[in-house]
Amino acid sequence: MSEEAKHEEHEHHIVSPVVYVVILFALLVGTALTIWASYVDLGVWNPIIAIAIACTKATLVVLFFMHVKYSSKLTVLTVGAGVFMFLTLISMTLADYISRAWGSW
Amino acid sequence: MPDSPAVAHGVHEASGSSHAGEHPAYLRHHFESVEHQAGTTIFAMWLFLLTEVMFFGGLFTAYLIYRNWYYPAFVAGSHQLSIPLGGLNTLLLITSSFTMAMGVWCAETRRKSGLVLCLILTFILGLGFLGIKTIEYSEKIEKHHVPGFHYSLQSFLDPASDEAAKAAGDKPLPLDMARHTEVYFSLYFAMTGMHAVHMIIGIAILGFMIFRAQAGAYTTGHVTFVENFGLYWHFVDIVWIFLFPLLYLISRH
């Protein structure tokens, strides 16, 4: 086990160009999709779909272009902690703005 | 993955070092090994990117709050942006992220001319992005949509006089709401402006890297600099991936 862990830590993973081409294609499809969806009237779903597509694209970039999928646990934990921290801050801020004047309108 | 072999990089590349056979010249004395050094530098780069996430996150939060408060003004404001230009810029930036990722691969597999080509392509695509941004900004300046003393409310008080507003079918806004379009454009310029500053810094570093790559600096097994710059460049791409829908797309209806 320790031999295996050491092995993993000491190797630098080279991501294949094939993966990069596939991700580029997925990102371009995502861009086309989000532009197309913005012209269709989906009411309250328009922003939700746009943000969902953006999050998917960002995840693809982080995992493959930024190699997080192939990185050490330390890197994965660092990125995860950053995302979690950001989501916590933004949801607490928005919750405050939404509820501050609750009932007084 | 059989087609993407994992290699221990740099360990046996000590030919230029006075300690040939012990460790490569680029290994700093306070690190145990090349892998230790590379891992530490990449961890540090990610910590820097997290501070960037918090920095842009503040701007995004401000945008979300003000969009909820002054929704009609933000809708009218976003109708002034061109989806074709924004879409083209998204295309350029995503492609530049791809060429940068390929550049990292070229450095890892020690293809010097491939690396130089990838860096030059990334450089050109980045400049193209800024060129289109300049076209968009100059249109805003012409229409007096830059917040400040010369800000004009005409497109929002009288949408019939403005092509973009007319095409989007905008109704005239009451004066107090029309004034809040200035908040939209303040955030538009703050967010795209900060993003553009990051692009300019990135392009400057790319220019430096092209010369270093031609001298063979990154194809000797020591790829940390290219790899970390790649992380920065992809991060700037991610910021745009969120800016594009938030500023251009979500207020079309």
Tab-separated table of C-alpha atoms in Angstrom, chain B:
chain	number	residue	atom	x	y	z
B	1	MET	CA	-4.720	4.972	-19.708
B	2	PRO	CA	-2.469	3.099	-22.085
B	3	ASP	CA	-2.036	6.019	-24.498
B	4	SER	CA	-0.987	8.501	-21.868
B	5	PRO	CA	1.932	7.033	-19.996
B	6	ALA	CA	2.886	8.347	-16.632
B	7	VAL	CA	6.540	9.233	-16.525
B	8	ALA	CA	8.702	10.369	-13.680
B	9	HIS	CA	9.885	13.591	-15.207
B	10	GLY	CA	13.257	15.163	-15.031
B	11	VAL	CA	14.955	12.754	-12.671
B	12	HIS	CA	17.679	11.706	-15.078
B	13	GLU	CA	18.150	15.047	-16.825
B	14	ALA	CA	21.126	16.151	-14.827
B	15	SER	CA	23.579	16.500	-17.694
B	16	GLY	CA	23.973	20.268	-17.195
B	17	SER	CA	24.363	19.982	-13.468
B	18	SER	CA	27.599	19.955	-11.569
B	19	HIS	CA	26.095	17.189	-9.465
B	20	ALA	CA	25.513	15.008	-12.511
B	21	GLY	CA	23.821	11.812	-11.486
B	22	GLU	CA	22.596	13.247	-8.184
B	23	HIS	CA	19.873	15.677	-9.170
B	24	PRO	CA	19.018	18.093	-12.012
B	25	ALA	CA	20.213	21.698	-11.930
B	26	TYR	CA	16.695	23.120	-11.539
B	27	LEU	CA	16.045	21.261	-8.283
B	28	ARG	CA	16.211	23.809	-5.433
B	29	HIS	CA	18.179	22.619	-2.446
B	30	HIS	CA	15.253	22.841	0.004
B	31	PHE	CA	13.242	20.229	-1.877
B	32	GLU	CA	13.816	16.519	-1.481
B	33	SER	CA	13.083	15.649	-5.080
B	34	VAL	CA	11.883	17.059	-8.388
B	35	GLU	CA	8.412	15.651	-7.671
B	36	HIS	CA	8.383	17.307	-4.258
B	37	GLN	CA	9.310	20.627	-5.875
B	38	ALA	CA	6.729	20.314	-8.682
B	39	GLY	CA	3.969	19.276	-6.261
B	40	THR	CA	4.699	22.189	-3.936
B	41	THR	CA	4.741	24.758	-6.756
B	42	ILE	CA	1.475	23.498	-8.211
B	43	PHE	CA	-0.146	23.517	-4.763
B	44	ALA	CA	0.996	27.134	-4.343
B	45	MET	CA	-0.433	28.025	-7.759
B	46	TRP	CA	-3.797	26.552	-6.768
B	47	LEU	CA	-3.783	28.579	-3.538
B	48	PHE	CA	-3.205	31.714	-5.618
B	49	LEU	CA	-6.088	30.714	-7.914
B	50	LEU	CA	-8.350	30.304	-4.860
B	51	THR	CA	-7.660	33.937	-3.897
B	52	GLU	CA	-8.626	34.800	-7.478
B	53	VAL	CA	-11.860	32.816	-7.096
B	54	MET	CA	-12.679	34.897	-3.995
B	55	PHE	CA	-11.772	38.115	-5.840
B	56	PHE	CA	-13.979	37.454	-8.870
B	57	GLY	CA	-16.550	35.827	-6.559
B	58	GLY	CA	-17.108	39.187	-4.850
B	59	LEU	CA	-17.849	40.796	-8.215
B	60	PHE	CA	-20.194	37.962	-9.197
B	61	THR	CA	-22.046	38.261	-5.860
B	62	ALA	CA	-22.461	42.015	-6.340
B	63	TYR	CA	-23.797	41.357	-9.822
B	64	LEU	CA	-26.361	38.805	-8.572
B	65	ILE	CA	-27.619	41.092	-5.787
B	66	TYR	CA	-27.956	44.185	-7.976
B	67	ARG	CA	-29.569	42.152	-10.753
B	68	ASN	CA	-32.265	41.090	-8.270
B	69	TRP	CA	-32.784	44.649	-7.053
B	70	TYR	CA	-32.792	46.476	-10.402
B	71	TYR	CA	-33.944	43.655	-12.659
B	72	PRO	CA	-35.562	45.799	-15.465
B	73	ALA	CA	-32.447	47.995	-15.655
B	74	PHE	CA	-30.173	44.934	-15.885
B	75	VAL	CA	-32.348	43.414	-18.630
B	76	ALA	CA	-32.277	46.649	-20.658
B	77	GLY	CA	-28.535	47.010	-20.044
B	78	SER	CA	-27.709	43.497	-21.202
B	79	HIS	CA	-29.704	44.063	-24.400
B	80	GLN	CA	-26.984	46.547	-25.357
B	81	LEU	CA	-24.417	43.727	-25.605
B	82	SER	CA	-23.835	41.777	-28.810
B	83	ILE	CA	-24.284	37.995	-28.491
B	84	PRO	CA	-22.391	37.323	-31.776
B	85	LEU	CA	-19.336	39.265	-30.509
B	86	GLY	CA	-19.553	37.687	-27.039
B	87	GLY	CA	-20.011	34.242	-28.582
B	88	LEU	CA	-17.028	34.745	-30.895
B	89	ASN	CA	-14.928	35.761	-27.897
B	90	THR	CA	-16.029	32.631	-26.019
B	91	LEU	CA	-14.955	30.586	-29.036
B	92	LEU	CA	-11.533	32.297	-29.153
B	93	LEU	CA	-10.929	31.844	-25.431
B	94	ILE	CA	-11.967	28.183	-25.320
B	95	THR	CA	-9.754	27.461	-28.328
B	96	SER	CA	-6.864	29.295	-26.645
B	97	SER	CA	-7.360	27.119	-23.563
B	98	PHE	CA	-7.086	24.092	-25.833
B	99	THR	CA	-3.882	25.332	-27.501
B	100	MET	CA	-2.461	26.060	-24.023
B	101	ALA	CA	-3.322	22.530	-22.838
B	102	MET	CA	-1.607	21.193	-25.978
B	103	GLY	CA	1.370	23.404	-25.134
B	104	VAL	CA	1.659	21.720	-21.719
B	105	TRP	CA	1.537	18.340	-23.468
B	106	CYS	CA	4.288	19.428	-25.893
B	107	ALA	CA	6.456	20.548	-22.953
B	108	GLU	CA	5.857	17.269	-21.129
B	109	THR	CA	6.752	15.213	-24.196
B	110	ARG	CA	9.673	17.550	-25.061
B	111	ARG	CA	8.446	18.812	-28.427
B	112	LYS	CA	10.130	22.202	-28.637
B	113	SER	CA	8.707	23.460	-31.947
B	114	GLY	CA	5.252	22.168	-31.014
B	115	LEU	CA	5.413	24.049	-27.728
B	116	VAL	CA	6.494	27.279	-29.449
B	117	LEU	CA	3.663	26.909	-31.986
B	118	CYS	CA	1.073	26.291	-29.231
B	119	LEU	CA	2.255	29.293	-27.226
B	120	ILE	CA	2.163	31.539	-30.323
B	121	LEU	CA	-1.373	30.345	-31.167
B	122	THR	CA	-2.497	30.970	-27.566
B	123	PHE	CA	-0.875	34.427	-27.757
B	124	ILE	CA	-2.688	35.278	-31.024
B	125	LEU	CA	-6.075	33.969	-29.790
B	126	GLY	CA	-5.666	36.018	-26.591
B	127	LEU	CA	-4.918	39.146	-28.630
B	128	GLY	CA	-7.966	38.386	-30.807
B	129	PHE	CA	-10.120	38.269	-27.684
B	130	LEU	CA	-8.828	41.669	-26.569
B	131	GLY	CA	-9.374	43.052	-30.094
B	132	ILE	CA	-13.052	42.090	-30.038
B	133	LYS	CA	-13.349	43.436	-26.491
B	134	THR	CA	-11.971	46.752	-27.806
B	135	ILE	CA	-14.673	46.844	-30.515
B	136	GLU	CA	-17.329	46.236	-27.843
B	137	TYR	CA	-15.884	48.861	-25.476
B	138	SER	CA	-15.624	51.510	-28.224
B	139	GLU	CA	-19.301	50.994	-29.062
B	140	LYS	CA	-20.137	51.604	-25.391
B	141	ILE	CA	-18.025	54.774	-25.403
B	142	GLU	CA	-19.747	56.044	-28.574
B	143	LYS	CA	-23.197	55.467	-27.077
B	144	HIS	CA	-22.183	57.086	-23.753
B	145	HIS	CA	-22.815	53.857	-21.858
B	146	VAL	CA	-19.651	54.221	-19.780
B	147	PRO	CA	-20.672	55.156	-16.196
B	148	GLY	CA	-19.702	58.693	-15.255
B	149	PHE	CA	-20.520	62.319	-16.026
B	150	HIS	CA	-21.214	61.651	-19.697
B	151	TYR	CA	-23.515	58.677	-19.136
B	152	SER	CA	-26.576	58.811	-21.398
B	153	LEU	CA	-29.983	57.365	-20.511
B	154	GLN	CA	-31.369	57.807	-24.007
B	155	SER	CA	-31.309	54.117	-25.007
B	156	PHE	CA	-33.362	53.284	-21.917
B	157	LEU	CA	-35.799	56.238	-21.747
B	158	ASP	CA	-36.458	56.148	-25.487
B	159	PRO	CA	-35.680	52.600	-26.736
B	160	ALA	CA	-37.197	53.381	-30.149
B	161	SER	CA	-34.178	55.628	-30.837
B	162	ASP	CA	-31.716	52.785	-30.174
B	163	GLU	CA	-31.264	49.908	-32.618
B	164	ALA	CA	-30.198	47.297	-30.062
B	165	ALA	CA	-32.999	48.218	-27.655
B	166	LYS	CA	-35.545	48.284	-30.493
B	167	ALA	CA	-34.425	44.861	-31.747
B	168	ALA	CA	-34.863	43.426	-28.241
B	169	GLY	CA	-38.342	44.990	-27.997
B	170	ASP	CA	-37.485	47.110	-24.927
B	171	LYS	CA	-40.185	49.248	-23.299
B	172	PRO	CA	-39.197	52.737	-22.031
B	173	LEU	CA	-37.995	52.555	-18.416
B	174	PRO	CA	-39.123	55.072	-15.768
B	175	LEU	CA	-36.361	57.591	-14.986
B	176	ASP	CA	-35.296	56.112	-11.624
B	177	MET	CA	-35.009	52.587	-13.075
B	178	ALA	CA	-33.250	53.896	-16.212
B	179	ARG	CA	-30.635	55.463	-13.940
B	180	HIS	CA	-29.868	52.037	-12.483
B	181	THR	CA	-28.619	50.860	-15.900
B	182	GLU	CA	-25.472	52.713	-14.821
B	183	VAL	CA	-25.064	50.088	-12.085
B	184	TYR	CA	-25.278	47.379	-14.733
B	185	PHE	CA	-22.584	49.013	-16.850
B	186	SER	CA	-20.406	49.701	-13.783
B	187	LEU	CA	-20.438	45.978	-13.023
B	188	TYR	CA	-20.046	45.135	-16.724
B	189	PHE	CA	-16.886	47.233	-16.970
B	190	ALA	CA	-15.561	46.118	-13.572
B	191	MET	CA	-15.992	42.416	-14.373
B	192	THR	CA	-14.962	42.361	-18.043
B	193	GLY	CA	-12.258	44.954	-17.274
B	194	MET	CA	-10.700	42.858	-14.497
B	195	HIS	CA	-10.949	39.846	-16.766
B	196	ALA	CA	-9.227	41.794	-19.562
B	197	VAL	CA	-6.452	42.858	-17.141
B	198	HIS	CA	-5.870	39.170	-16.388
B	199	MET	CA	-5.761	38.490	-20.143
B	200	ILE	CA	-3.200	41.272	-20.696
B	201	ILE	CA	-0.985	39.924	-17.886
B	202	GLY	CA	-1.347	36.424	-19.350
B	203	ILE	CA	-0.466	37.582	-22.866
B	204	ALA	CA	2.607	39.433	-21.538
B	205	ILE	CA	3.806	36.264	-19.757
B	206	LEU	CA	3.070	34.249	-22.932
B	207	GLY	CA	5.312	36.621	-24.921
B	208	PHE	CA	8.119	35.994	-22.435
B	209	MET	CA	7.489	32.234	-22.532
B	210	ILE	CA	7.646	32.091	-26.350
B	211	PHE	CA	11.264	33.333	-26.257
B	212	ARG	CA	12.186	31.059	-23.363
B	213	ALA	CA	10.569	28.091	-25.123
B	214	GLN	CA	12.556	28.835	-28.293
B	215	ALA	CA	15.693	28.711	-26.166
B	216	GLY	CA	14.576	25.263	-25.039
B	217	ALA	CA	13.857	26.206	-21.433
B	218	TYR	CA	10.711	24.134	-20.980
B	219	THR	CA	11.529	20.988	-22.922
B	220	THR	CA	14.204	19.546	-20.650
B	221	GLY	CA	11.784	17.852	-18.266
B	222	HIS	CA	11.204	20.913	-16.088
B	223	VAL	CA	7.652	21.842	-17.093
B	224	THR	CA	6.359	23.448	-13.879
B	225	PHE	CA	6.369	26.999	-15.262
B	226	VAL	CA	4.380	26.066	-18.377
B	227	GLU	CA	2.033	23.911	-16.297
B	228	ASN	CA	1.353	26.663	-13.751
B	229	PHE	CA	0.866	29.263	-16.458
B	230	GLY	CA	-1.602	26.834	-18.062
B	231	LEU	CA	-3.539	26.732	-14.774
B	232	TYR	CA	-3.699	30.541	-14.755
B	233	TRP	CA	-4.808	30.708	-18.387
B	234	HIS	CA	-7.530	28.085	-17.878
B	235	PHE	CA	-8.732	29.939	-14.779
B	236	VAL	CA	-9.142	33.137	-16.829
B	237	ASP	CA	-11.076	31.037	-19.360
B	238	ILE	CA	-13.391	29.761	-16.585
B	239	VAL	CA	-14.116	33.318	-15.423
B	240	TRP	CA	-15.231	34.150	-18.968
B	241	ILE	CA	-17.328	30.948	-19.139
B	242	PHE	CA	-19.400	32.456	-16.285
B	243	LEU	CA	-19.240	36.105	-17.410
B	244	PHE	CA	-20.611	35.346	-20.874
B	245	PRO	CA	-23.992	33.857	-19.806
B	246	LEU	CA	-24.440	36.219	-16.836
B	247	LEU	CA	-23.776	39.446	-18.747
B	248	TYR	CA	-24.918	38.562	-22.271
B	249	LEU	CA	-27.367	35.687	-22.254
B	250	ILE	CA	-29.679	35.318	-19.258
B	251	SER	CA	-31.732	38.503	-19.733
B	252	ARG	CA	-33.017	37.983	-23.255
B	253	HIS	CA	-36.635	37.364	-22.151
